[in-house]
Amino acid sequence: MIPSPHYNADDPLFPSLCKIKGALGDFSRDRKSSSGPLLELLEDCTKSFETEDRYRTDPRFLKVWILYADISEKFEEVFKEMEEKKIGLTHSLLYEAYAVYLEAKGKPSEADAIYELGISRKAMPFESLKKAYTSFLCRMAEVTQFSGLDKAKTDACIEREKIKSMNPWSDYTINSLLEKLNPFIKKYNGYFRSAKKYLGKMPLSSLRTSRNTILELGGCKYQIKGCAGRGGFAEVYKAYKSELPEDVVALKIQKPAFPWEFYLYRQLDKRIPSKERSAFGFAQRVHIFSDCSILVCDYVAHGLQDVINSYLVTGQHMDEILCMYYTTEMLRMLETLHTAGIIHGDFKSDNLLVRYASGDPQEDAFLSRSGPWEDQGLCLIDWGRGIDLSLFPVDIEFHADCRTSNFRCIEMQENRPWKFQVDIYGLCVVVHMMLHGQYMELEKKIGADGSVLYQPKSYLKRYWNIDLWQNMFTTLLNCQGNYSPMILQGLRKSFEDYMCKQPHLIKKLMQLLVRQRTCLCSGK
């Protein structure tokens, strides 16, 4: 909590910070025997500099006081003293720390009053304080007994603040939406729900180590062929439906149960034009139990990350024309999705599967995407972080962090509200991975007029079409306030026009796709 002190001869607080930092190290190793010396140092520091005007707003000194309150377990007494001496009153950290303490002590009304006090004083950073307050209100809204905290006021405050600080992925948000949508979801084709725990003949835990075992769900038998993917809350298994190798499905088993993804799949069925529907994955059914859910989806063998890796293992990078093709596919995909009022929320190469046509595409049908071209391209899966914008106010902005390394959009990195940027940034990262074989790093340039420009640090190769790639990255990374799906359409058409004006590029693309399919399917 105490920052690393930097020496300054004109800073008499510095020696105390050094001693406290050393005592904190001892305290972390042995709390019982080291709490006394640390508490003594903290008390001495607070008393020695409490009358120094220059330290009253110093965040270092504020953290010393908060640590003192925490170690001494006299937070209420210490806070009153800080009030009297006007220490740290302009910092949001003071109010957030005290409110957290009061909430933990079972005093929500007092915590509410402290948040409001900090907000009335516009303690900085103000957005951080408001976000903490809204999170507090959301937690309180889930409690049936408010211990004096007015529920009507809580709900009103949440409504008032949610436009600026809504987290679309929080349990509170998802559960609230599902509660309202449940009468409609239970009527969806393929929705099966039981109030009981999963009690099948085959324990779900045994699927990790077993092959060819049979899982029975709703009258259907699924022969498990192996684990296709594993995350923090879900596992995906490849299975033969009715034990038929030609009828392959993916079973996504999630704990606790998570109906939200099935809801998103059915919204895709309704809102995505039939010509584009195959680019967004299909859910056949979902089985909801009290302890887990099992989502049955169409299975696709390989993903875009497999394609990227197939080049990296040989020390190569994807051919530019193949990068362009998949870029147009992703631009079209997000153009369609965002026009339909849906955000994917987890757009990355792991969630992009590669589709191949059953027939042979023709060069002259590329631009119209007719014939086999319609069934070839990419397929976006994993809708657990999907956002249905129709359920929120039109001018909603979100304030949440996906916490997916390398895919946090600029707004998340800078703690600013976002909307479609979460998908757009993911697209830029995937394109960068195809071109350079590595994740994207940004540089922020500030112009003489104060304008800000974000762009990738990596240089584009001189034999690439630099203008096209540069325009795409510059446009998508800097469209914070003026975004429209039409921007994606314009970029897509610029790539398609370039490719179609040179027929030999389409021919080369077709050859690369055949080679890619052969390589991946043969396991090479």
Short mmCIF file of C-alpha atoms in Angstrom, two decimals:
data_model
loop_
_atom_site.label_atom_id
_atom_site.label_comp_id
_atom_site.label_asym_id
_atom_site.label_seq_id
_atom_site.Cartn_x
_atom_site.Cartn_y
_atom_site.Cartn_z
CA MET A 1 0.00 0.00 0.00
CA ILE A 2 2.85 2.38 0.79
CA PRO A 3 4.58 3.42 -2.46
CA SER A 4 8.30 2.95 -2.93
CA PRO A 5 9.75 6.18 -1.50
CA HIS A 6 12.00 8.32 -3.67
CA TYR A 7 14.67 10.33 -1.88
CA ASN A 8 14.24 14.08 -1.66
CA ALA A 9 16.33 16.17 0.71
CA ASP A 10 13.46 18.63 1.11
CA ASP A 11 11.01 15.89 2.03
CA PRO A 12 11.12 15.14 5.78
CA LEU A 13 8.40 12.50 5.31
CA PHE A 14 10.83 10.38 3.29
CA PRO A 15 12.77 8.72 6.18
CA SER A 16 9.49 7.70 7.84
CA LEU A 17 8.24 6.15 4.60
CA CYS A 18 11.47 4.15 4.32
CA LYS A 19 11.09 2.78 7.85
CA ILE A 20 7.41 1.94 7.27
CA LYS A 21 8.22 0.18 4.00
CA GLY A 22 10.79 -2.00 5.80
CA ALA A 23 8.39 -2.76 8.64
CA LEU A 24 5.69 -3.71 6.13
CA GLY A 25 8.03 -6.35 4.73
CA ASP A 26 8.50 -7.81 8.20
CA PHE A 27 4.75 -7.59 8.81
CA SER A 28 3.93 -9.54 5.66
CA ARG A 29 6.22 -12.34 6.80
CA ASP A 30 5.15 -12.46 10.45
CA ARG A 31 2.01 -10.50 11.28
CA LYS A 32 1.84 -11.48 14.93
CA SER A 33 5.27 -10.33 16.13
CA SER A 34 5.66 -7.42 13.68
CA SER A 35 2.35 -5.61 14.11
CA GLY A 36 3.58 -3.74 17.20
CA PRO A 37 6.67 -2.12 15.62
CA LEU A 38 4.73 -1.28 12.44
CA LEU A 39 1.88 0.30 14.41
CA GLU A 40 4.36 2.35 16.41
CA LEU A 41 6.00 3.68 13.23
CA LEU A 42 2.64 4.52 11.67
CA GLU A 43 1.42 6.36 14.76
CA ASP A 44 4.68 8.28 15.03
CA CYS A 45 4.49 9.28 11.36
CA THR A 46 0.87 10.48 11.58
CA LYS A 47 1.52 12.52 14.73
CA SER A 48 4.78 14.00 13.44
CA PHE A 49 3.36 15.42 10.22
CA GLU A 50 -0.35 15.95 10.92
CA THR A 51 0.12 19.72 11.18
CA GLU A 52 2.20 20.01 8.01
CA ASP A 53 0.02 21.73 5.38
CA ARG A 54 1.95 20.29 2.44
CA TYR A 55 1.19 16.72 3.51
CA ARG A 56 -2.56 17.15 4.04
CA THR A 57 -3.23 16.35 0.36
CA ASP A 58 -0.20 14.10 -0.19
CA PRO A 59 -1.44 10.64 -1.29
CA ARG A 60 1.55 9.02 0.44
CA PHE A 61 0.59 10.49 3.78
CA LEU A 62 -3.06 9.52 3.21
CA LYS A 63 -2.02 5.90 2.68
CA VAL A 64 -0.04 5.99 5.93
CA TRP A 65 -3.19 7.10 7.77
CA ILE A 66 -5.34 4.43 6.13
CA LEU A 67 -2.80 1.76 6.96
CA TYR A 68 -2.68 3.06 10.52
CA ALA A 69 -6.48 2.85 10.76
CA ASP A 70 -6.42 -0.70 9.39
CA ILE A 71 -3.61 -2.03 11.63
CA SER A 72 -4.96 -0.31 14.75
CA GLU A 73 -8.52 -1.43 13.95
CA LYS A 74 -9.73 2.05 14.96
CA PHE A 75 -10.96 3.14 11.56
CA GLU A 76 -13.92 5.18 12.81
CA GLU A 77 -11.80 6.99 15.39
CA VAL A 78 -8.99 7.63 12.91
CA PHE A 79 -11.41 8.86 10.23
CA LYS A 80 -12.88 11.44 12.64
CA GLU A 81 -9.38 12.61 13.44
CA MET A 82 -8.57 12.96 9.74
CA GLU A 83 -11.77 14.96 9.31
CA GLU A 84 -10.78 17.33 12.10
CA LYS A 85 -7.27 17.80 10.74
CA LYS A 86 -8.48 17.94 7.07
CA ILE A 87 -6.15 15.15 5.94
CA GLY A 88 -6.84 13.47 2.59
CA LEU A 89 -10.32 14.93 2.23
CA THR A 90 -9.88 15.58 -1.51
CA HIS A 91 -8.91 11.98 -2.31
CA SER A 92 -11.52 9.34 -3.20
CA LEU A 93 -9.32 6.65 -1.64
CA LEU A 94 -10.20 7.92 1.84
CA TYR A 95 -13.95 7.47 1.33
CA GLU A 96 -13.64 4.18 -0.55
CA ALA A 97 -11.42 2.66 2.16
CA TYR A 98 -13.63 3.81 5.03
CA ALA A 99 -16.84 2.69 3.27
CA VAL A 100 -15.38 -0.77 2.58
CA TYR A 101 -14.52 -1.04 6.28
CA LEU A 102 -18.05 -0.06 7.31
CA GLU A 103 -19.63 -2.46 4.81
CA ALA A 104 -17.47 -5.30 6.16
CA LYS A 105 -18.63 -4.41 9.67
CA GLY A 106 -22.26 -4.77 8.59
CA LYS A 107 -23.02 -1.05 8.56
CA PRO A 108 -24.36 -0.38 5.03
CA SER A 109 -26.17 2.84 5.99
CA GLU A 110 -22.98 4.36 7.39
CA ALA A 111 -21.04 3.19 4.32
CA ASP A 112 -23.65 4.78 2.07
CA ALA A 113 -23.28 8.08 3.95
CA ILE A 114 -19.50 8.03 3.52
CA TYR A 115 -19.76 7.45 -0.23
CA GLU A 116 -22.20 10.34 -0.50
CA LEU A 117 -19.89 12.56 1.56
CA GLY A 118 -17.00 11.86 -0.81
CA ILE A 119 -19.20 12.48 -3.86
CA SER A 120 -20.51 15.76 -2.42
CA ARG A 121 -16.88 16.88 -2.01
CA LYS A 122 -16.04 15.67 -5.55
CA ALA A 123 -13.08 13.69 -4.23
CA MET A 124 -10.66 12.68 -6.98
CA PRO A 125 -10.49 10.60 -9.06
CA PHE A 126 -14.24 11.26 -9.12
CA GLU A 127 -15.12 8.54 -11.64
CA SER A 128 -13.38 5.94 -9.48
CA LEU A 129 -15.45 6.98 -6.47
CA LYS A 130 -18.73 6.89 -8.40
CA LYS A 131 -17.89 3.48 -9.81
CA ALA A 132 -17.11 2.16 -6.31
CA TYR A 133 -20.38 3.63 -5.02
CA THR A 134 -22.45 2.05 -7.79
CA SER A 135 -20.80 -1.33 -7.17
CA PHE A 136 -21.68 -0.95 -3.49
CA LEU A 137 -25.31 -0.17 -4.35
CA CYS A 138 -25.50 -3.19 -6.64
CA ARG A 139 -24.23 -5.43 -3.86
CA MET A 140 -26.75 -3.95 -1.46
CA ALA A 141 -29.57 -4.43 -3.97
CA GLU A 142 -28.96 -8.18 -3.80
CA VAL A 143 -29.47 -8.24 -0.03
CA THR A 144 -33.04 -8.70 1.18
CA GLN A 145 -32.51 -6.89 4.49
CA PHE A 146 -30.94 -3.49 4.04
CA SER A 147 -30.35 -2.67 7.70
CA GLY A 148 -31.54 0.88 7.29
CA LEU A 149 -30.37 1.48 3.70
CA ASP A 150 -33.42 2.58 1.73
CA LYS A 151 -34.08 0.14 -1.14
CA ALA A 152 -35.98 2.70 -3.22
CA LYS A 153 -33.04 5.05 -2.97
CA THR A 154 -30.62 2.23 -3.83
CA ASP A 155 -32.55 1.31 -6.97
CA ALA A 156 -32.85 4.95 -8.00
CA CYS A 157 -29.13 5.54 -7.56
CA ILE A 158 -28.32 2.47 -9.62
CA GLU A 159 -30.61 3.66 -12.40
CA ARG A 160 -29.10 7.15 -12.24
CA GLU A 161 -25.50 6.00 -12.44
CA LYS A 162 -25.69 2.87 -14.58
CA ILE A 163 -25.37 4.70 -17.92
CA LYS A 164 -21.87 5.79 -16.96
CA SER A 165 -20.73 2.81 -14.95
CA MET A 166 -22.70 -0.29 -15.96
CA ASN A 167 -20.78 -3.55 -15.95
CA PRO A 168 -22.59 -5.74 -18.52
CA TRP A 169 -20.76 -8.86 -17.31
CA SER A 170 -21.40 -8.61 -13.57
CA ASP A 171 -23.43 -11.36 -11.94
CA TYR A 172 -25.89 -8.72 -10.80
CA THR A 173 -26.49 -7.42 -14.34
CA ILE A 174 -26.75 -10.85 -15.97
CA ASN A 175 -29.00 -12.30 -13.27
CA SER A 176 -31.27 -9.25 -13.35
CA LEU A 177 -31.66 -9.51 -17.11
CA LEU A 178 -32.23 -13.27 -17.03
CA GLU A 179 -34.91 -12.85 -14.38
CA LYS A 180 -36.81 -10.48 -16.68
CA LEU A 181 -36.22 -12.61 -19.77
CA ASN A 182 -36.98 -16.00 -18.24
CA PRO A 183 -40.64 -16.13 -19.42
CA PHE A 184 -39.38 -15.76 -23.01
CA ILE A 185 -36.25 -17.93 -22.79
CA LYS A 186 -38.11 -20.96 -21.47
CA LYS A 187 -40.21 -20.94 -24.66
CA TYR A 188 -37.17 -21.07 -26.95
CA ASN A 189 -36.72 -24.20 -29.02
CA GLY A 190 -34.08 -26.44 -27.44
CA TYR A 191 -34.36 -25.02 -23.92
CA PHE A 192 -34.60 -27.66 -21.17
CA ARG A 193 -34.51 -26.80 -17.50
CA SER A 194 -34.54 -28.84 -14.31
CA ALA A 195 -34.62 -27.57 -10.73
CA LYS A 196 -32.48 -30.54 -9.69
CA LYS A 197 -28.74 -31.11 -9.86
CA TYR A 198 -27.27 -33.07 -12.76
CA LEU A 199 -27.63 -36.74 -11.80
CA GLY A 200 -26.77 -38.52 -15.05
CA LYS A 201 -25.37 -42.04 -15.23
CA MET A 202 -22.02 -40.61 -16.28
CA PRO A 203 -20.51 -38.09 -13.77
CA LEU A 204 -19.37 -34.97 -15.60
CA SER A 205 -16.02 -35.04 -13.78
CA SER A 206 -15.20 -38.38 -15.44
CA LEU A 207 -15.34 -36.87 -18.94
CA ARG A 208 -11.89 -35.34 -18.52
CA THR A 209 -10.17 -38.73 -18.46
CA SER A 210 -12.60 -40.90 -20.41
CA ARG A 211 -13.07 -41.42 -24.14
CA ASN A 212 -15.97 -42.97 -26.00
CA THR A 213 -18.16 -42.75 -22.91
CA ILE A 214 -21.85 -42.05 -23.48
CA LEU A 215 -23.57 -39.00 -22.02
CA GLU A 216 -27.37 -39.06 -22.13
CA LEU A 217 -29.24 -35.75 -22.24
CA GLY A 218 -32.92 -35.28 -22.93
CA GLY A 219 -33.27 -38.53 -24.85
CA CYS A 220 -30.11 -37.94 -26.92
CA LYS A 221 -26.89 -39.90 -26.58
CA TYR A 222 -23.51 -38.21 -27.01
CA GLN A 223 -20.32 -40.21 -27.40
CA ILE A 224 -17.48 -38.16 -25.87
CA LYS A 225 -14.37 -38.10 -28.07
CA GLY A 226 -12.18 -35.79 -26.00
CA CYS A 227 -11.78 -32.33 -24.48
CA ALA A 228 -11.66 -29.55 -27.09
CA GLY A 229 -11.07 -26.64 -24.72
CA ARG A 230 -11.03 -25.64 -21.08
CA GLY A 231 -11.50 -22.32 -19.27
CA GLY A 232 -12.02 -21.02 -15.76
CA PHE A 233 -15.75 -21.86 -15.65
CA ALA A 234 -16.40 -24.13 -18.62
CA GLU A 235 -15.10 -27.17 -20.47
CA VAL A 236 -15.86 -28.00 -24.11
CA TYR A 237 -15.99 -31.59 -25.37
CA LYS A 238 -16.12 -33.00 -28.87
CA ALA A 239 -18.87 -35.61 -29.15
CA TYR A 240 -20.69 -37.76 -31.70
CA LYS A 241 -24.43 -37.33 -31.51
CA SER A 242 -26.21 -40.71 -31.54
CA GLU A 243 -22.69 -42.17 -31.89
CA LEU A 244 -22.57 -41.08 -35.56
CA PRO A 245 -19.13 -39.73 -36.62
CA GLU A 246 -20.77 -37.57 -39.30
CA ASP A 247 -22.90 -35.79 -36.67
CA VAL A 248 -20.29 -34.03 -34.53
CA VAL A 249 -21.22 -31.54 -31.81
CA ALA A 250 -19.50 -29.51 -29.11
CA LEU A 251 -20.75 -29.88 -25.53
CA LYS A 252 -20.00 -26.85 -23.35
CA ILE A 253 -20.31 -27.76 -19.67
CA GLN A 254 -20.38 -24.78 -17.32
CA LYS A 255 -20.53 -24.42 -13.54
CA PRO A 256 -22.56 -22.69 -12.24
CA ALA A 257 -25.35 -22.87 -14.83
CA PHE A 258 -25.22 -20.10 -17.43
CA PRO A 259 -28.33 -19.69 -19.63
CA TRP A 260 -27.17 -16.31 -20.95
CA GLU A 261 -25.11 -17.74 -23.82
CA PHE A 262 -28.07 -19.76 -25.12
CA TYR A 263 -30.20 -16.59 -25.03
CA LEU A 264 -27.59 -14.81 -27.19
CA TYR A 265 -27.54 -17.66 -29.71
CA ARG A 266 -31.32 -17.43 -30.11
CA GLN A 267 -31.06 -13.66 -30.58
CA LEU A 268 -28.55 -14.30 -33.37
CA ASP A 269 -31.09 -16.64 -34.97
CA LYS A 270 -33.63 -13.81 -34.97
CA ARG A 271 -31.51 -10.83 -35.92
CA ILE A 272 -28.74 -11.99 -38.24
CA PRO A 273 -29.68 -12.22 -41.97
CA SER A 274 -29.77 -15.83 -43.20
CA LYS A 275 -26.96 -15.16 -45.69
CA GLU A 276 -24.63 -14.22 -42.81
CA ARG A 277 -25.95 -16.55 -40.10
CA SER A 278 -23.35 -19.32 -40.56
CA ALA A 279 -20.62 -16.89 -39.48
CA PHE A 280 -21.86 -16.77 -35.88
CA GLY A 281 -22.15 -20.36 -34.66
CA PHE A 282 -25.26 -22.36 -33.79
CA ALA A 283 -26.65 -23.72 -30.54
CA GLN A 284 -28.85 -26.77 -30.91
CA ARG A 285 -30.07 -26.97 -27.32
CA VAL A 286 -29.19 -26.28 -23.71
CA HIS A 287 -29.82 -28.33 -20.57
CA ILE A 288 -29.98 -26.23 -17.41
CA PHE A 289 -29.55 -27.89 -14.01
CA SER A 290 -29.34 -26.30 -10.57
CA ASP A 291 -25.57 -26.83 -10.46
CA CYS A 292 -24.49 -26.64 -14.12
CA SER A 293 -25.53 -26.14 -17.73
CA ILE A 294 -24.69 -28.16 -20.85
CA LEU A 295 -24.85 -26.26 -24.14
CA VAL A 296 -24.93 -28.31 -27.35
CA CYS A 297 -23.43 -26.48 -30.35
CA ASP A 298 -22.25 -27.27 -33.85
CA TYR A 299 -18.63 -28.41 -33.92
CA VAL A 300 -15.89 -26.93 -36.10
CA ALA A 301 -12.48 -28.57 -35.93
CA HIS A 302 -9.97 -25.73 -36.39
CA GLY A 303 -9.67 -22.12 -35.35
CA LEU A 304 -7.92 -19.07 -36.71
CA GLN A 305 -5.33 -19.41 -33.94
CA ASP A 306 -4.44 -22.83 -35.37
CA VAL A 307 -3.85 -21.19 -38.75
CA ILE A 308 -1.62 -18.52 -37.21
CA ASN A 309 0.32 -21.16 -35.25
CA SER A 310 0.83 -23.30 -38.35
CA TYR A 311 2.92 -20.46 -39.77
CA LEU A 312 4.74 -19.59 -36.57
CA VAL A 313 6.03 -23.13 -35.98
CA THR A 314 7.88 -22.92 -39.28
CA GLY A 315 9.20 -19.41 -38.60
CA GLN A 316 6.88 -17.82 -41.16
CA HIS A 317 3.97 -15.39 -41.21
CA MET A 318 0.65 -15.60 -42.95
CA ASP A 319 0.66 -14.41 -46.57
CA GLU A 320 -0.70 -10.87 -46.91
CA ILE A 321 -3.54 -11.86 -49.24
CA LEU A 322 -4.74 -14.45 -46.70
CA CYS A 323 -4.55 -11.77 -43.98
CA MET A 324 -6.66 -9.50 -46.16
CA TYR A 325 -9.25 -12.20 -46.75
CA TYR A 326 -9.70 -12.97 -43.05
CA THR A 327 -9.69 -9.25 -42.27
CA THR A 328 -12.61 -8.69 -44.65
CA GLU A 329 -14.40 -11.62 -43.01
CA MET A 330 -13.99 -10.09 -39.55
CA LEU A 331 -14.98 -6.60 -40.70
CA ARG A 332 -18.14 -8.02 -42.31
CA MET A 333 -18.83 -10.06 -39.20
CA LEU A 334 -18.72 -7.08 -36.81
CA GLU A 335 -20.55 -4.86 -39.29
CA THR A 336 -23.42 -7.37 -39.31
CA LEU A 337 -23.32 -7.99 -35.58
CA HIS A 338 -23.23 -4.35 -34.48
CA THR A 339 -25.98 -3.42 -36.93
CA ALA A 340 -28.09 -6.08 -35.19
CA GLY A 341 -27.44 -4.40 -31.82
CA ILE A 342 -25.20 -7.11 -30.37
CA ILE A 343 -21.65 -6.90 -29.04
CA HIS A 344 -19.58 -10.08 -28.81
CA GLY A 345 -17.40 -8.85 -25.93
CA ASP A 346 -14.63 -11.46 -26.28
CA PHE A 347 -13.46 -11.07 -29.87
CA LYS A 348 -10.16 -12.94 -30.25
CA SER A 349 -8.54 -15.56 -32.46
CA ASP A 350 -9.41 -18.39 -30.03
CA ASN A 351 -13.09 -17.68 -30.64
CA LEU A 352 -12.86 -17.55 -34.43
CA LEU A 353 -13.27 -20.93 -36.12
CA VAL A 354 -12.36 -21.58 -39.76
CA ARG A 355 -15.11 -22.71 -42.14
CA TYR A 356 -14.45 -24.48 -45.46
CA ALA A 357 -16.88 -24.82 -48.34
CA SER A 358 -17.95 -28.26 -49.51
CA GLY A 359 -17.56 -27.22 -53.17
CA ASP A 360 -14.91 -25.34 -55.14
CA PRO A 361 -15.28 -21.53 -54.97
CA GLN A 362 -15.08 -19.63 -58.27
CA GLU A 363 -12.90 -16.57 -58.76
CA ASP A 364 -15.68 -14.44 -60.24
CA ALA A 365 -17.99 -15.14 -57.25
CA PHE A 366 -15.58 -13.83 -54.62
CA LEU A 367 -16.95 -10.29 -54.36
CA SER A 368 -20.60 -11.40 -54.22
CA ARG A 369 -19.70 -14.24 -51.82
CA SER A 370 -22.07 -16.49 -53.73
CA GLY A 371 -21.90 -20.23 -54.13
CA PRO A 372 -19.28 -22.01 -51.99
CA TRP A 373 -17.82 -18.65 -50.86
CA GLU A 374 -20.91 -18.18 -48.67
CA ASP A 375 -20.03 -21.27 -46.63
CA GLN A 376 -16.34 -20.44 -46.36
CA GLY A 377 -14.63 -18.04 -43.98
CA LEU A 378 -14.83 -17.60 -40.22
CA CYS A 379 -17.30 -18.51 -37.49
CA LEU A 380 -17.51 -16.53 -34.24
CA ILE A 381 -18.26 -18.62 -31.13
CA ASP A 382 -18.32 -18.31 -27.32
CA TRP A 383 -21.07 -15.80 -26.55
CA GLY A 384 -20.70 -15.83 -22.76
CA ARG A 385 -19.71 -12.16 -22.79
CA GLY A 386 -22.21 -11.19 -25.45
CA ILE A 387 -24.15 -7.96 -24.87
CA ASP A 388 -27.69 -7.41 -26.17
CA LEU A 389 -27.92 -3.64 -26.56
CA SER A 390 -31.71 -3.77 -26.91
CA LEU A 391 -31.88 -4.46 -23.17
CA PHE A 392 -30.11 -1.19 -22.27
CA PRO A 393 -30.79 2.53 -22.83
CA VAL A 394 -29.86 3.71 -26.34
CA ASP A 395 -27.06 5.95 -25.07
CA ILE A 396 -25.60 3.34 -22.70
CA GLU A 397 -21.85 3.14 -22.21
CA PHE A 398 -20.14 0.41 -20.24
CA HIS A 399 -17.47 0.66 -17.60
CA ALA A 400 -15.92 -2.75 -17.02
CA ASP A 401 -12.66 -4.60 -17.62
CA CYS A 402 -12.63 -7.87 -19.56
CA ARG A 403 -9.32 -8.75 -17.84
CA THR A 404 -8.25 -10.70 -20.92
CA SER A 405 -4.56 -9.97 -21.35
CA ASN A 406 -3.68 -8.29 -24.67
CA PHE A 407 -7.36 -7.78 -25.59
CA ARG A 408 -8.26 -4.93 -23.21
CA CYS A 409 -9.41 -2.06 -25.42
CA ILE A 410 -7.89 1.41 -25.01
CA GLU A 411 -10.86 2.58 -22.97
CA MET A 412 -10.40 -0.29 -20.50
CA GLN A 413 -6.68 0.44 -20.26
CA GLU A 414 -7.43 4.09 -19.48
CA ASN A 415 -10.45 3.42 -17.25
CA ARG A 416 -12.90 5.12 -19.62
CA PRO A 417 -16.39 4.01 -20.73
CA TRP A 418 -16.66 1.92 -23.89
CA LYS A 419 -19.23 0.31 -26.15
CA PHE A 420 -18.39 -1.23 -29.54
CA GLN A 421 -14.67 -0.57 -28.97
CA VAL A 422 -14.29 -3.88 -27.12
CA ASP A 423 -14.94 -5.79 -30.39
CA ILE A 424 -13.12 -3.34 -32.67
CA TYR A 425 -9.95 -3.49 -30.59
CA GLY A 426 -10.10 -7.30 -30.57
CA LEU A 427 -10.29 -7.27 -34.36
CA CYS A 428 -7.18 -5.06 -34.55
CA VAL A 429 -5.28 -7.43 -32.25
CA VAL A 430 -6.21 -10.46 -34.37
CA VAL A 431 -5.16 -8.69 -37.58
CA HIS A 432 -1.87 -7.72 -35.95
CA MET A 433 -1.30 -11.34 -34.94
CA MET A 434 -1.87 -12.50 -38.51
CA LEU A 435 0.50 -9.91 -39.94
CA HIS A 436 3.25 -9.96 -37.33
CA GLY A 437 2.77 -13.22 -35.43
CA GLN A 438 2.52 -11.40 -32.09
CA TYR A 439 0.13 -9.40 -29.95
CA MET A 440 -0.31 -5.70 -30.65
CA GLU A 441 1.42 -3.02 -28.59
CA LEU A 442 0.26 0.58 -28.88
CA GLU A 443 1.94 3.93 -28.87
CA LYS A 444 0.08 7.10 -27.99
CA LYS A 445 1.01 10.25 -29.87
CA ILE A 446 -0.16 13.69 -28.75
CA GLY A 447 -0.29 16.40 -31.41
CA ALA A 448 0.57 20.07 -30.99
CA ASP A 449 -3.15 20.84 -30.72
CA GLY A 450 -3.58 18.28 -27.94
CA SER A 451 -5.16 15.67 -30.19
CA VAL A 452 -4.39 12.02 -29.40
CA LEU A 453 -3.51 9.36 -31.95
CA TYR A 454 -3.13 5.65 -31.17
CA GLN A 455 -1.28 3.31 -33.50
CA PRO A 456 0.57 -0.02 -33.32
CA LYS A 457 4.27 0.11 -32.49
CA SER A 458 5.13 -2.55 -35.09
CA TYR A 459 6.25 -1.38 -38.52
CA LEU A 460 4.51 -2.55 -41.66
CA LYS A 461 6.68 -4.32 -44.22
CA ARG A 462 7.53 -2.15 -47.23
CA TYR A 463 6.18 -4.70 -49.72
CA TRP A 464 2.75 -4.79 -48.05
CA ASN A 465 -0.06 -2.46 -49.00
CA ILE A 466 0.87 0.00 -46.25
CA ASP A 467 -1.90 2.49 -47.04
CA LEU A 468 -4.66 -0.08 -46.56
CA TRP A 469 -3.33 -1.49 -43.30
CA GLN A 470 -2.39 1.89 -41.85
CA ASN A 471 -5.80 3.31 -42.67
CA MET A 472 -7.52 0.37 -40.97
CA PHE A 473 -5.52 0.55 -37.75
CA THR A 474 -5.69 4.36 -37.54
CA THR A 475 -9.42 4.42 -38.18
CA LEU A 476 -10.41 1.65 -35.78
CA LEU A 477 -8.10 2.60 -32.93
CA ASN A 478 -9.21 6.24 -32.97
CA CYS A 479 -12.97 6.17 -33.56
CA GLN A 480 -14.02 6.59 -29.94
CA GLY A 481 -16.78 9.14 -30.41
CA ASN A 482 -17.88 8.73 -34.01
CA TYR A 483 -18.26 4.99 -34.50
CA SER A 484 -20.76 3.47 -36.90
CA PRO A 485 -20.90 0.02 -38.55
CA MET A 486 -20.57 1.94 -41.83
CA ILE A 487 -16.93 2.55 -40.89
CA LEU A 488 -16.35 -1.21 -40.96
CA GLN A 489 -18.16 -1.46 -44.28
CA GLY A 490 -15.94 1.21 -45.84
CA LEU A 491 -12.76 -0.50 -44.66
CA ARG A 492 -14.00 -3.89 -45.86
CA LYS A 493 -14.77 -2.55 -49.33
CA SER A 494 -11.33 -0.95 -49.59
CA PHE A 495 -9.72 -4.38 -49.08
CA GLU A 496 -12.15 -6.14 -51.39
CA ASP A 497 -11.67 -3.58 -54.17
CA TYR A 498 -7.91 -3.96 -53.96
CA MET A 499 -8.14 -7.75 -54.17
CA CYS A 500 -10.70 -7.83 -56.99
CA LYS A 501 -8.78 -5.38 -59.17
CA GLN A 502 -5.98 -7.94 -59.30
CA PRO A 503 -7.51 -11.32 -60.27
CA HIS A 504 -4.26 -13.14 -59.67
CA LEU A 505 -4.64 -12.34 -55.95
CA ILE A 506 -7.99 -14.16 -55.76
CA LYS A 507 -6.45 -17.14 -57.53
CA LYS A 508 -3.54 -17.09 -55.08
CA LEU A 509 -5.99 -16.85 -52.17
CA MET A 510 -7.86 -19.94 -53.35
CA GLN A 511 -4.60 -21.88 -53.57
CA LEU A 512 -3.58 -20.79 -50.07
CA LEU A 513 -6.93 -21.85 -48.64
CA VAL A 514 -6.66 -25.31 -50.22
CA ARG A 515 -3.12 -25.68 -48.90
CA GLN A 516 -4.18 -24.47 -45.45
CA ARG A 517 -7.05 -26.93 -45.25
CA THR A 518 -4.84 -29.82 -46.34
CA CYS A 519 -2.18 -28.88 -43.79
CA LEU A 520 -4.55 -28.52 -40.83
CA CYS A 521 -6.70 -31.55 -41.60
CA SER A 522 -3.68 -33.79 -42.10
CA GLY A 523 -2.27 -32.69 -38.74
CA LYS A 524 0.92 -31.35 -40.26
#
